[in-house]
Structures are given as C-alpha cells and as structure tokens.
C-alpha cells in the first residue's frame, strides 16, 4: 500500500530556530564590500554633521550660557551630541537601507535564498550598523578635546555605550522599514518620533528644565540614557545609576530585536 505524502504549504514549513555565526559573517562580508565603495561620503556626513552641531550650539548658546551645573556648556553639548550622532547614524540606515534593500533592490530576497534565516539577517545588519555608529559617534568627543575638554579614562567606554544605543535604534529603523506603506511615510517617523527623542534627551539642556510630564517621558527615552552614560563616562561614573541606564539600553535593544525580526519575517516570508 502506497501512502501519499501531502505537500506542506511554504508558509507552514518549520522555521529555523537555531542561530549560526556563518550567515552573520556572510552578511558582514557583503556589507564590507559595499562599504568600501561609499565609505568616504558616509564618513564625511557622519563626522561633519555632529561636529557642526557641537560648534554651532557649543559656541552659539555657549556665548550666552557659560556653565550648566559644574560643566562648561561646550563640554555639556559635546557629550550630548554623542548621543545624537548615535541616533542619526543608526536609525536612518536602519530605515532607508532596510526599505530600499527589501522593496527596490530585493537584496534581502537574495540573502534569504542562501542558508540565512531572517533573525540572522536582522542581527547581522543591526550589528553592522551599531559597529559603524559606535566609531562615528565618538567624533564630538574628539573635537571637544581640541577645544578644552579634559581627557579621562572613562572616555574609552563611550564606544560601548554608543554601540548599544545604535543597536537598539538600528533595529527600530529596520522594524519601521517593515511597517511603513511607502518610503515617503518615513516623514511621519522622523517628525513624530525621531525629532522628539532628539529634543528631550538632555542633549542641549538638562531634562530637569522640562515640564513634569515631559521630564517623565524623557526618562523612558533610550537616548536620554545614552547621554547620561556618556556624560558619566567622561566626567565621572556613578555605578548604580549607570547600571540602570545601561539596563535601559539593553532592554530597548532586546525589545527592538524581537519586533524587528517579527516585522521583517512577516514582510519577507509569511
């Protein structure tokens, strides 16, 4: 007696649950090959833009506000702009590269044709974004050193802080790219989400100056935790508070990973 095997629909096929490093390395080699072609333009934008922020606000407002607390205003802004650089160099690549490669270039379709699963693809892309951002985000600190910021050993921790920050926002950008109906819809995200996060993170003024409701909202802002960690790394660590800030960044990145993988899987496979 012959038993006929019924075909299993593709959408019901078991998904890979394991995580392997070989696909991650493959995606990174692809990213590195692309990066060698556009590193000059991207490096220029990623380095010069936060430098302009630092000089414009540090010397512009700094001419009217000499000190904030125990900090020179220029030093206060320099440490704050590090967080802004981490945000901009991660969330925009996550959004626009994620959307373009999925919708127009179909790069992700080609990658998934290889032995790469969605969670490995998302992880590799986000780690690449975070690694680049961790380097670029240190530019304001380097510039501030030439304008009188006192060096400290804690500055060596800044790339690690910006890495976790950029990892979360890079994943947020990838998730956003999976839910917007068109590339023009990113305007809503930039104006309604990214800009407010940037303004209430304590970058250019202390969050204590905000109304109570805005100050409470800022405590939920991952960028606020990044800025606080960077300032503490530069001016003096506060172990208990800093562990809380770090836990907030790690929790944000973990949450964004879960929803980014789900969103990309729904768009690419389901």
PDB file of C-alpha atoms in Angstrom:
ATOM      1  CA  UNK A   1       0.000   0.000   0.000  1.00  0.00           C
ATOM      2  CA  UNK A   2       1.412   3.341  -1.020  1.00  0.00           C
ATOM      3  CA  UNK A   3       0.950   6.343   1.252  1.00  0.00           C
ATOM      4  CA  UNK A   4       0.848   9.654  -0.498  1.00  0.00           C
ATOM      5  CA  UNK A   5       2.649  12.489   1.257  1.00  0.00           C
ATOM      6  CA  UNK A   6       0.747  15.735   1.264  1.00  0.00           C
ATOM      7  CA  UNK A   7       2.606  18.859   0.295  1.00  0.00           C
ATOM      8  CA  UNK A   8       3.179  21.251   3.144  1.00  0.00           C
ATOM      9  CA  UNK A   9       2.461  24.872   2.227  1.00  0.00           C
ATOM     10  CA  UNK A  10       5.527  27.066   2.314  1.00  0.00           C
ATOM     11  CA  UNK A  11       4.046  29.321   4.950  1.00  0.00           C
ATOM     12  CA  UNK A  12       3.556  26.322   7.274  1.00  0.00           C
ATOM     13  CA  UNK A  13       7.062  24.978   6.848  1.00  0.00           C
ATOM     14  CA  UNK A  14       9.022  24.834  10.120  1.00  0.00           C
ATOM     15  CA  UNK A  15      11.197  27.852  10.670  1.00  0.00           C
ATOM     16  CA  UNK A  16      14.811  27.645  11.634  1.00  0.00           C
ATOM     17  CA  UNK A  17      15.241  28.302  15.331  1.00  0.00           C
ATOM     18  CA  UNK A  18      18.993  27.936  15.604  1.00  0.00           C
ATOM     19  CA  UNK A  19      21.392  30.823  15.333  1.00  0.00           C
ATOM     20  CA  UNK A  20      24.640  30.380  13.429  1.00  0.00           C
ATOM     21  CA  UNK A  21      27.549  32.773  13.033  1.00  0.00           C
ATOM     22  CA  UNK A  22      28.381  31.753   9.457  1.00  0.00           C
ATOM     23  CA  UNK A  23      25.387  33.651   7.973  1.00  0.00           C
ATOM     24  CA  UNK A  24      26.262  36.672  10.117  1.00  0.00           C
ATOM     25  CA  UNK A  25      29.812  36.646   8.774  1.00  0.00           C
ATOM     26  CA  UNK A  26      28.438  36.321   5.243  1.00  0.00           C
ATOM     27  CA  UNK A  27      26.196  39.368   5.668  1.00  0.00           C
ATOM     28  CA  UNK A  28      29.099  41.311   7.145  1.00  0.00           C
ATOM     29  CA  UNK A  29      31.303  40.461   4.156  1.00  0.00           C
ATOM     30  CA  UNK A  30      28.547  41.779   1.911  1.00  0.00           C
ATOM     31  CA  UNK A  31      28.291  44.970   3.972  1.00  0.00           C
ATOM     32  CA  UNK A  32      32.052  45.426   3.982  1.00  0.00           C
ATOM     33  CA  UNK A  33      32.211  45.073   0.203  1.00  0.00           C
ATOM     34  CA  UNK A  34      29.565  47.787  -0.149  1.00  0.00           C
ATOM     35  CA  UNK A  35      31.171  49.978   2.488  1.00  0.00           C
ATOM     36  CA  UNK A  36      34.445  50.052   0.580  1.00  0.00           C
ATOM     37  CA  UNK A  37      32.597  51.805  -2.243  1.00  0.00           C
ATOM     38  CA  UNK A  38      30.799  54.525  -0.244  1.00  0.00           C
ATOM     39  CA  UNK A  39      32.833  54.943   2.950  1.00  0.00           C
ATOM     40  CA  UNK A  40      34.103  58.406   2.002  1.00  0.00           C
ATOM     41  CA  UNK A  41      30.694  60.017   1.563  1.00  0.00           C
ATOM     42  CA  UNK A  42      29.174  58.286   4.573  1.00  0.00           C
ATOM     43  CA  UNK A  43      32.128  59.100   6.788  1.00  0.00           C
ATOM     44  CA  UNK A  44      32.017  62.738   5.718  1.00  0.00           C
ATOM     45  CA  UNK A  45      28.340  63.106   6.614  1.00  0.00           C
ATOM     46  CA  UNK A  46      28.582  61.084   9.843  1.00  0.00           C
ATOM     47  CA  UNK A  47      31.584  63.051  11.127  1.00  0.00           C
ATOM     48  CA  UNK A  48      30.937  66.587   9.895  1.00  0.00           C
ATOM     49  CA  UNK A  49      27.244  66.852  10.878  1.00  0.00           C
ATOM     50  CA  UNK A  50      27.709  66.249  14.642  1.00  0.00           C
ATOM     51  CA  UNK A  51      30.770  68.493  14.545  1.00  0.00           C
ATOM     52  CA  UNK A  52      28.627  71.338  13.171  1.00  0.00           C
ATOM     53  CA  UNK A  53      26.051  70.679  15.897  1.00  0.00           C
ATOM     54  CA  UNK A  54      28.777  70.885  18.509  1.00  0.00           C
ATOM     55  CA  UNK A  55      30.318  74.085  17.179  1.00  0.00           C
ATOM     56  CA  UNK A  56      27.017  75.836  16.451  1.00  0.00           C
ATOM     57  CA  UNK A  57      25.350  75.086  19.775  1.00  0.00           C
ATOM     58  CA  UNK A  58      28.506  74.985  21.871  1.00  0.00           C
ATOM     59  CA  UNK A  59      29.726  78.374  20.719  1.00  0.00           C
ATOM     60  CA  UNK A  60      26.357  79.875  19.800  1.00  0.00           C
ATOM     61  CA  UNK A  61      24.490  79.220  23.035  1.00  0.00           C
ATOM     62  CA  UNK A  62      27.783  78.922  24.835  1.00  0.00           C
ATOM     63  CA  UNK A  63      28.299  82.660  24.355  1.00  0.00           C
ATOM     64  CA  UNK A  64      25.154  83.214  26.438  1.00  0.00           C
ATOM     65  CA  UNK A  65      25.307  80.196  28.777  1.00  0.00           C
ATOM     66  CA  UNK A  66      28.799  79.679  30.101  1.00  0.00           C
ATOM     67  CA  UNK A  67      28.060  76.883  32.597  1.00  0.00           C
ATOM     68  CA  UNK A  68      25.409  74.243  33.255  1.00  0.00           C
ATOM     69  CA  UNK A  69      25.888  72.859  36.722  1.00  0.00           C
ATOM     70  CA  UNK A  70      29.568  72.070  37.059  1.00  0.00           C
ATOM     71  CA  UNK A  71      30.127  71.725  33.298  1.00  0.00           C
ATOM     72  CA  UNK A  72      31.187  74.188  30.649  1.00  0.00           C
ATOM     73  CA  UNK A  73      28.335  74.465  28.206  1.00  0.00           C
ATOM     74  CA  UNK A  74      30.624  73.369  25.368  1.00  0.00           C
ATOM     75  CA  UNK A  75      31.511  70.196  27.290  1.00  0.00           C
ATOM     76  CA  UNK A  76      27.845  69.623  28.134  1.00  0.00           C
ATOM     77  CA  UNK A  77      26.866  69.854  24.477  1.00  0.00           C
ATOM     78  CA  UNK A  78      29.812  67.746  23.299  1.00  0.00           C
ATOM     79  CA  UNK A  79      28.784  64.803  25.449  1.00  0.00           C
ATOM     80  CA  UNK A  80      25.140  65.246  24.460  1.00  0.00           C
ATOM     81  CA  UNK A  81      25.826  65.370  20.743  1.00  0.00           C
ATOM     82  CA  UNK A  82      27.475  61.938  21.038  1.00  0.00           C
ATOM     83  CA  UNK A  83      24.025  60.503  21.686  1.00  0.00           C
ATOM     84  CA  UNK A  84      22.549  62.469  18.804  1.00  0.00           C
ATOM     85  CA  UNK A  85      25.237  61.127  16.478  1.00  0.00           C
ATOM     86  CA  UNK A  86      24.474  57.573  17.641  1.00  0.00           C
ATOM     87  CA  UNK A  87      20.791  58.130  16.877  1.00  0.00           C
ATOM     88  CA  UNK A  88      21.233  59.622  13.420  1.00  0.00           C
ATOM     89  CA  UNK A  89      23.918  57.170  12.242  1.00  0.00           C
ATOM     90  CA  UNK A  90      21.797  54.178  13.199  1.00  0.00           C
ATOM     91  CA  UNK A  91      18.105  54.892  12.793  1.00  0.00           C
ATOM     92  CA  UNK A  92      18.379  56.366   9.284  1.00  0.00           C
ATOM     93  CA  UNK A  93      20.418  53.459   7.824  1.00  0.00           C
ATOM     94  CA  UNK A  94      18.029  51.045   9.516  1.00  0.00           C
ATOM     95  CA  UNK A  95      15.001  52.739   7.987  1.00  0.00           C
ATOM     96  CA  UNK A  96      16.114  53.688   4.494  1.00  0.00           C
ATOM     97  CA  UNK A  97      18.582  50.880   3.763  1.00  0.00           C
ATOM     98  CA  UNK A  98      16.142  48.351   5.149  1.00  0.00           C
ATOM     99  CA  UNK A  99      13.307  49.617   2.973  1.00  0.00           C
ATOM    100  CA  UNK A 100      15.347  50.081  -0.207  1.00  0.00           C
ATOM    101  CA  UNK A 101      17.023  46.681   0.035  1.00  0.00           C
ATOM    102  CA  UNK A 102      13.709  44.948   0.685  1.00  0.00           C
ATOM    103  CA  UNK A 103      11.427  46.753  -1.764  1.00  0.00           C
ATOM    104  CA  UNK A 104      13.562  48.115  -4.607  1.00  0.00           C
ATOM    105  CA  UNK A 105      16.797  46.134  -4.718  1.00  0.00           C
ATOM    106  CA  UNK A 106      15.439  42.812  -3.341  1.00  0.00           C
ATOM    107  CA  UNK A 107      18.784  42.297  -1.643  1.00  0.00           C
ATOM    108  CA  UNK A 108      17.189  40.509   1.272  1.00  0.00           C
ATOM    109  CA  UNK A 109      15.451  38.062  -1.045  1.00  0.00           C
ATOM    110  CA  UNK A 110      18.834  37.092  -2.455  1.00  0.00           C
ATOM    111  CA  UNK A 111      20.323  36.680   1.022  1.00  0.00           C
ATOM    112  CA  UNK A 112      17.437  34.510   2.188  1.00  0.00           C
ATOM    113  CA  UNK A 113      17.916  32.277  -0.849  1.00  0.00           C
ATOM    114  CA  UNK A 114      21.208  31.308   0.799  1.00  0.00           C
ATOM    115  CA  UNK A 115      21.240  29.425   4.126  1.00  0.00           C
ATOM    116  CA  UNK A 116      20.397  32.608   6.050  1.00  0.00           C
ATOM    117  CA  UNK A 117      17.306  32.989   8.208  1.00  0.00           C
ATOM    118  CA  UNK A 118      15.527  36.258   8.942  1.00  0.00           C
ATOM    119  CA  UNK A 119      16.700  36.517  12.542  1.00  0.00           C
ATOM    120  CA  UNK A 120      20.317  36.040  11.416  1.00  0.00           C
ATOM    121  CA  UNK A 121      19.905  38.648   8.681  1.00  0.00           C
ATOM    122  CA  UNK A 122      18.366  41.214  11.042  1.00  0.00           C
ATOM    123  CA  UNK A 123      21.014  40.569  13.690  1.00  0.00           C
ATOM    124  CA  UNK A 124      23.898  40.906  11.253  1.00  0.00           C
ATOM    125  CA  UNK A 125      22.529  44.105   9.712  1.00  0.00           C
ATOM    126  CA  UNK A 126      21.905  45.683  13.126  1.00  0.00           C
ATOM    127  CA  UNK A 127      25.331  44.724  14.449  1.00  0.00           C
ATOM    128  CA  UNK A 128      26.976  46.252  11.379  1.00  0.00           C
ATOM    129  CA  UNK A 129      25.033  49.493  11.829  1.00  0.00           C
ATOM    130  CA  UNK A 130      25.911  49.593  15.535  1.00  0.00           C
ATOM    131  CA  UNK A 131      29.605  48.950  14.910  1.00  0.00           C
ATOM    132  CA  UNK A 132      29.874  51.824  12.440  1.00  0.00           C
ATOM    133  CA  UNK A 133      27.848  54.144  14.628  1.00  0.00           C
ATOM    134  CA  UNK A 134      29.989  53.371  17.666  1.00  0.00           C
ATOM    135  CA  UNK A 135      33.015  54.724  15.803  1.00  0.00           C
ATOM    136  CA  UNK A 136      31.379  57.734  14.157  1.00  0.00           C
ATOM    137  CA  UNK A 137      29.634  58.824  17.354  1.00  0.00           C
ATOM    138  CA  UNK A 138      32.941  59.473  19.099  1.00  0.00           C
ATOM    139  CA  UNK A 139      33.669  62.396  16.766  1.00  0.00           C
ATOM    140  CA  UNK A 140      32.186  65.107  19.058  1.00  0.00           C
ATOM    141  CA  UNK A 141      34.372  63.920  21.940  1.00  0.00           C
ATOM    142  CA  UNK A 142      37.483  64.059  19.772  1.00  0.00           C
ATOM    143  CA  UNK A 143      36.586  67.544  18.534  1.00  0.00           C
ATOM    144  CA  UNK A 144      35.847  68.752  22.068  1.00  0.00           C
ATOM    145  CA  UNK A 145      39.291  67.624  23.197  1.00  0.00           C
ATOM    146  CA  UNK A 146      40.775  70.232  20.890  1.00  0.00           C
ATOM    147  CA  UNK A 147      38.535  72.875  22.492  1.00  0.00           C
ATOM    148  CA  UNK A 148      39.472  72.239  26.086  1.00  0.00           C
ATOM    149  CA  UNK A 149      37.589  69.128  27.211  1.00  0.00           C
ATOM    150  CA  UNK A 150      39.723  67.348  29.800  1.00  0.00           C
ATOM    151  CA  UNK A 151      40.588  63.761  28.740  1.00  0.00           C
ATOM    152  CA  UNK A 152      39.672  60.878  31.041  1.00  0.00           C
ATOM    153  CA  UNK A 153      39.960  57.107  31.022  1.00  0.00           C
ATOM    154  CA  UNK A 154      36.174  56.871  31.097  1.00  0.00           C
ATOM    155  CA  UNK A 155      36.095  58.132  27.520  1.00  0.00           C
ATOM    156  CA  UNK A 156      37.198  54.648  26.470  1.00  0.00           C
ATOM    157  CA  UNK A 157      33.731  53.436  27.479  1.00  0.00           C
ATOM    158  CA  UNK A 158      31.915  55.808  25.112  1.00  0.00           C
ATOM    159  CA  UNK A 159      32.084  53.499  22.034  1.00  0.00           C
ATOM    160  CA  UNK A 160      30.473  50.696  24.051  1.00  0.00           C
ATOM    161  CA  UNK A 161      27.670  52.991  25.181  1.00  0.00           C
ATOM    162  CA  UNK A 162      27.002  54.209  21.655  1.00  0.00           C
ATOM    163  CA  UNK A 163      27.156  50.640  20.333  1.00  0.00           C
ATOM    164  CA  UNK A 164      24.227  49.502  22.479  1.00  0.00           C
ATOM    165  CA  UNK A 165      22.359  52.716  21.721  1.00  0.00           C
ATOM    166  CA  UNK A 166      22.857  52.367  17.972  1.00  0.00           C
ATOM    167  CA  UNK A 167      21.950  48.688  18.113  1.00  0.00           C
ATOM    168  CA  UNK A 168      18.536  49.500  19.535  1.00  0.00           C
ATOM    169  CA  UNK A 169      17.841  52.383  17.175  1.00  0.00           C
ATOM    170  CA  UNK A 170      19.158  50.480  14.168  1.00  0.00           C
ATOM    171  CA  UNK A 171      16.704  47.684  14.960  1.00  0.00           C
ATOM    172  CA  UNK A 172      13.970  50.259  15.464  1.00  0.00           C
ATOM    173  CA  UNK A 173      14.714  51.601  11.995  1.00  0.00           C
ATOM    174  CA  UNK A 174      14.594  48.120  10.473  1.00  0.00           C
ATOM    175  CA  UNK A 175      11.264  47.412  12.147  1.00  0.00           C
ATOM    176  CA  UNK A 176       9.913  50.739  10.907  1.00  0.00           C
ATOM    177  CA  UNK A 177      11.004  49.852   7.371  1.00  0.00           C
ATOM    178  CA  UNK A 178       8.857  46.737   7.598  1.00  0.00           C
ATOM    179  CA  UNK A 179       5.634  48.505   8.585  1.00  0.00           C
ATOM    180  CA  UNK A 180       5.527  51.746   6.571  1.00  0.00           C
ATOM    181  CA  UNK A 181       3.447  51.572   3.373  1.00  0.00           C
ATOM    182  CA  UNK A 182       5.869  53.697   1.341  1.00  0.00           C
ATOM    183  CA  UNK A 183       9.261  55.333   1.662  1.00  0.00           C
ATOM    184  CA  UNK A 184       7.572  58.749   1.976  1.00  0.00           C
ATOM    185  CA  UNK A 185       5.937  57.565   5.199  1.00  0.00           C
ATOM    186  CA  UNK A 186       9.279  57.893   6.945  1.00  0.00           C
ATOM    187  CA  UNK A 187       8.487  61.598   7.224  1.00  0.00           C
ATOM    188  CA  UNK A 188       5.936  60.720   9.908  1.00  0.00           C
ATOM    189  CA  UNK A 189       8.507  58.683  11.810  1.00  0.00           C
ATOM    190  CA  UNK A 190      11.227  61.324  11.587  1.00  0.00           C
ATOM    191  CA  UNK A 191       8.953  64.200  12.610  1.00  0.00           C
ATOM    192  CA  UNK A 192       6.785  62.358  15.110  1.00  0.00           C
ATOM    193  CA  UNK A 193       9.327  60.054  16.765  1.00  0.00           C
ATOM    194  CA  UNK A 194      12.974  60.761  15.956  1.00  0.00           C
ATOM    195  CA  UNK A 195      12.833  64.547  16.417  1.00  0.00           C
ATOM    196  CA  UNK A 196      11.089  64.443  19.821  1.00  0.00           C
ATOM    197  CA  UNK A 197      13.539  61.793  21.042  1.00  0.00           C
ATOM    198  CA  UNK A 198      16.372  64.045  19.975  1.00  0.00           C
ATOM    199  CA  UNK A 199      14.929  67.117  21.714  1.00  0.00           C
ATOM    200  CA  UNK A 200      14.067  65.615  25.114  1.00  0.00           C
ATOM    201  CA  UNK A 201      17.237  63.601  25.669  1.00  0.00           C
ATOM    202  CA  UNK A 202      19.150  66.234  27.637  1.00  0.00           C
ATOM    203  CA  UNK A 203      21.413  66.937  24.698  1.00  0.00           C
ATOM    204  CA  UNK A 204      21.388  70.743  24.736  1.00  0.00           C
ATOM    205  CA  UNK A 205      19.742  71.442  28.087  1.00  0.00           C
ATOM    206  CA  UNK A 206      19.043  69.419  31.265  1.00  0.00           C
ATOM    207  CA  UNK A 207      15.787  67.489  31.245  1.00  0.00           C
ATOM    208  CA  UNK A 208      15.091  68.999  34.660  1.00  0.00           C
ATOM    209  CA  UNK A 209      14.166  72.209  32.846  1.00  0.00           C
ATOM    210  CA  UNK A 210      11.233  70.465  31.159  1.00  0.00           C
ATOM    211  CA  UNK A 211       7.664  70.363  32.495  1.00  0.00           C
ATOM    212  CA  UNK A 212       6.913  67.427  34.773  1.00  0.00           C
ATOM    213  CA  UNK A 213       5.107  65.402  32.103  1.00  0.00           C
ATOM    214  CA  UNK A 214       7.869  65.914  29.529  1.00  0.00           C
ATOM    215  CA  UNK A 215      10.554  65.098  32.092  1.00  0.00           C
ATOM    216  CA  UNK A 216       8.802  61.834  32.966  1.00  0.00           C
ATOM    217  CA  UNK A 217       8.546  60.953  29.274  1.00  0.00           C
ATOM    218  CA  UNK A 218      12.246  61.699  28.795  1.00  0.00           C
ATOM    219  CA  UNK A 219      13.116  59.072  31.396  1.00  0.00           C
ATOM    220  CA  UNK A 220      11.641  56.482  29.012  1.00  0.00           C
ATOM    221  CA  UNK A 221      13.735  57.808  26.135  1.00  0.00           C
ATOM    222  CA  UNK A 222      16.656  55.459  25.328  1.00  0.00           C
ATOM    223  CA  UNK A 223      18.630  58.406  24.007  1.00  0.00           C
ATOM    224  CA  UNK A 224      18.412  60.077  27.419  1.00  0.00           C
ATOM    225  CA  UNK A 225      20.054  57.025  28.990  1.00  0.00           C
ATOM    226  CA  UNK A 226      22.775  57.140  26.348  1.00  0.00           C
ATOM    227  CA  UNK A 227      23.504  60.817  27.008  1.00  0.00           C
ATOM    228  CA  UNK A 228      23.632  60.250  30.767  1.00  0.00           C
ATOM    229  CA  UNK A 229      26.004  57.315  30.357  1.00  0.00           C
ATOM    230  CA  UNK A 230      28.299  59.279  28.055  1.00  0.00           C
ATOM    231  CA  UNK A 231      28.429  62.228  30.461  1.00  0.00           C
ATOM    232  CA  UNK A 232      29.163  59.963  33.394  1.00  0.00           C
ATOM    233  CA  UNK A 233      31.873  58.161  31.435  1.00  0.00           C
ATOM    234  CA  UNK A 234      33.547  61.474  30.599  1.00  0.00           C
ATOM    235  CA  UNK A 235      33.064  63.345  33.879  1.00  0.00           C
ATOM    236  CA  UNK A 236      32.851  60.556  36.454  1.00  0.00           C
ATOM    237  CA  UNK A 237      30.968  57.282  36.729  1.00  0.00           C
ATOM    238  CA  UNK A 238      28.023  56.725  39.076  1.00  0.00           C
ATOM    239  CA  UNK A 239      27.909  52.918  39.257  1.00  0.00           C
ATOM    240  CA  UNK A 240      24.333  52.335  40.444  1.00  0.00           C
ATOM    241  CA  UNK A 241      22.748  54.976  38.213  1.00  0.00           C
ATOM    242  CA  UNK A 242      24.860  53.946  35.244  1.00  0.00           C
ATOM    243  CA  UNK A 243      23.883  50.304  35.590  1.00  0.00           C
ATOM    244  CA  UNK A 244      20.262  51.422  35.425  1.00  0.00           C
ATOM    245  CA  UNK A 245      20.938  53.451  32.279  1.00  0.00           C
ATOM    246  CA  UNK A 246      22.772  50.517  30.685  1.00  0.00           C
ATOM    247  CA  UNK A 247      19.941  48.144  31.577  1.00  0.00           C
ATOM    248  CA  UNK A 248      17.519  50.514  29.842  1.00  0.00           C
ATOM    249  CA  UNK A 249      19.587  50.479  26.647  1.00  0.00           C
ATOM    250  CA  UNK A 250      19.957  46.692  26.662  1.00  0.00           C
ATOM    251  CA  UNK A 251      16.227  46.194  27.293  1.00  0.00           C
ATOM    252  CA  UNK A 252      15.393  48.598  24.449  1.00  0.00           C
ATOM    253  CA  UNK A 253      17.711  46.737  22.048  1.00  0.00           C
ATOM    254  CA  UNK A 254      16.246  43.359  23.056  1.00  0.00           C
ATOM    255  CA  UNK A 255      12.677  44.574  22.532  1.00  0.00           C
ATOM    256  CA  UNK A 256      13.542  46.112  19.181  1.00  0.00           C
ATOM    257  CA  UNK A 257      15.226  42.865  18.073  1.00  0.00           C
ATOM    258  CA  UNK A 258      12.075  40.874  18.769  1.00  0.00           C
ATOM    259  CA  UNK A 259       9.735  43.177  16.887  1.00  0.00           C
ATOM    260  CA  UNK A 260      12.220  43.819  14.066  1.00  0.00           C
ATOM    261  CA  UNK A 261      12.614  40.085  13.426  1.00  0.00           C
ATOM    262  CA  UNK A 262       8.854  39.612  13.533  1.00  0.00           C
ATOM    263  CA  UNK A 263       8.205  42.547  11.203  1.00  0.00           C
ATOM    264  CA  UNK A 264      10.870  41.538   8.673  1.00  0.00           C
ATOM    265  CA  UNK A 265       9.772  37.907   8.737  1.00  0.00           C
ATOM    266  CA  UNK A 266       6.198  38.958   8.027  1.00  0.00           C
ATOM    267  CA  UNK A 267       7.340  41.039   5.045  1.00  0.00           C
ATOM    268  CA  UNK A 268       9.902  38.632   3.611  1.00  0.00           C
ATOM    269  CA  UNK A 269       8.467  35.166   4.274  1.00  0.00           C
ATOM    270  CA  UNK A 270       4.950  34.972   5.751  1.00  0.00           C
TER     271      UNK A 270
END
